[in-house]
Short mmCIF file of C-alpha atoms in Angstrom, two decimals:
data_model
loop_
_atom_site.label_atom_id
_atom_site.label_comp_id
_atom_site.label_asym_id
_atom_site.label_seq_id
_atom_site.Cartn_x
_atom_site.Cartn_y
_atom_site.Cartn_z
CA MET A 8 137.29 120.67 96.76
CA PHE A 9 134.86 120.51 93.53
CA ASN A 10 135.00 117.63 91.47
CA THR A 11 134.12 117.76 87.50
CA SER A 12 130.79 116.22 87.58
CA GLU A 13 130.42 118.97 89.68
CA ILE A 14 131.33 121.99 87.98
CA ASN A 15 130.10 120.62 84.78
CA LYS A 16 126.25 120.83 86.40
CA MET A 17 126.58 124.39 87.30
CA ASP A 18 124.30 127.21 85.94
CA THR A 19 126.74 129.62 84.31
CA LYS A 20 123.95 131.73 83.00
CA THR A 21 123.18 133.61 85.78
CA HIS A 22 126.95 134.61 86.23
CA LEU A 23 127.19 135.69 82.72
CA GLU A 24 124.13 138.12 82.42
CA GLU A 25 125.89 139.57 86.14
CA THR A 26 128.95 140.04 84.46
CA ALA A 27 127.12 142.12 81.37
CA ASP A 28 125.69 144.15 84.26
CA ALA A 29 128.75 145.02 85.62
CA GLN A 30 130.31 145.90 82.77
CA PHE A 31 127.06 147.77 81.54
CA LEU A 32 127.12 149.48 85.27
CA ALA A 33 131.18 150.43 84.35
CA TYR A 34 130.85 151.75 81.59
CA GLY A 35 127.80 154.29 82.61
CA ARG A 36 130.46 155.36 85.75
CA GLU A 37 132.88 155.96 82.92
CA VAL A 38 130.55 158.20 81.05
CA GLY A 39 129.31 159.41 84.15
CA SER A 40 132.91 160.66 84.97
CA LEU A 41 133.10 161.71 81.79
CA LEU A 42 130.57 164.18 81.82
CA SER A 43 130.88 165.35 85.30
CA ASN A 44 133.66 167.38 83.80
CA ASN A 45 131.64 169.23 80.73
CA SER A 46 127.94 168.24 79.91
CA ALA A 47 127.26 166.45 76.30
CA GLU A 48 126.76 169.84 74.54
CA SER A 49 129.73 170.82 75.56
CA TRP A 50 131.34 167.62 73.78
CA LYS A 51 129.81 167.99 70.75
CA ALA A 52 131.17 171.59 70.56
CA GLU A 53 134.62 170.21 71.21
CA LEU A 54 134.16 167.53 68.50
CA TRP A 55 133.00 169.73 65.97
CA THR A 56 136.35 171.82 66.91
CA MET A 57 138.66 169.13 66.63
CA PHE A 58 137.26 167.96 63.33
CA GLY A 59 137.02 171.40 62.09
CA GLY A 60 140.77 171.82 62.81
CA TYR A 61 141.55 168.27 61.50
CA ILE A 62 139.75 169.39 58.33
CA VAL A 63 141.84 173.01 57.60
CA ALA A 64 144.93 171.43 58.64
CA LEU A 65 144.34 168.75 55.90
CA LYS A 66 145.45 171.68 53.62
CA ASP A 67 149.16 171.21 54.82
CA PHE A 68 148.92 167.62 55.59
CA GLY A 69 147.80 166.71 51.86
CA HIS A 70 145.69 163.79 50.83
CA ALA A 71 144.18 161.95 53.91
CA PRO A 72 142.89 158.32 52.61
CA GLU A 73 141.57 157.80 55.96
CA LEU A 74 139.13 160.91 55.74
CA CYS A 75 136.14 159.10 55.25
CA ASN A 76 136.99 156.97 58.23
CA THR A 77 137.88 159.66 59.98
CA TYR A 78 134.26 161.57 59.19
CA PHE A 79 132.18 158.17 60.13
CA SER A 80 133.82 158.13 63.48
CA PHE A 81 133.42 161.49 64.29
CA LYS A 82 129.77 161.59 63.02
CA GLU A 83 129.38 158.44 65.69
CA LEU A 84 130.86 160.29 68.72
CA LEU A 85 128.58 163.09 67.42
CA GLU A 86 125.70 160.62 67.50
CA PHE A 87 126.86 159.20 71.05
CA PHE A 88 126.77 162.48 73.01
CA GLU A 89 123.17 162.94 71.32
CA LYS A 90 121.91 160.26 72.52
CA VAL A 91 123.21 160.82 76.07
CA GLU A 92 121.90 163.79 76.50
CA ARG A 93 118.61 162.11 75.55
CA ILE A 94 119.12 159.99 78.01
CA ARG A 95 119.97 163.03 80.88
CA LEU A 96 117.00 164.66 79.58
CA GLY A 97 115.03 161.64 79.84
CA GLU A 98 113.97 161.19 76.49
CA THR A 99 115.00 157.11 76.68
CA GLU A 100 112.61 156.38 73.20
CA GLY A 101 114.69 156.39 70.58
CA ALA A 102 117.95 156.42 72.30
#
């Protein structure tokens, strides 16, 4: 059994770094899994299709006060896939 004075002396900084590394690796695996189905370029094309459909449908939906937020979320997704593609090509600078 540990007493509280031993636990308080423990250096947990390395454990936090290991946890962050594990989390980054898990993110990487998820991105890899996502991109194993389609390329980053394909995902970008699909995003344009979805966003274009949304814009066209706005005629039927009417006013969309959240359009600005939707646009910036869309833009961030496109930038994400552009960065992923640069990383895949080995162009990590500026990624």
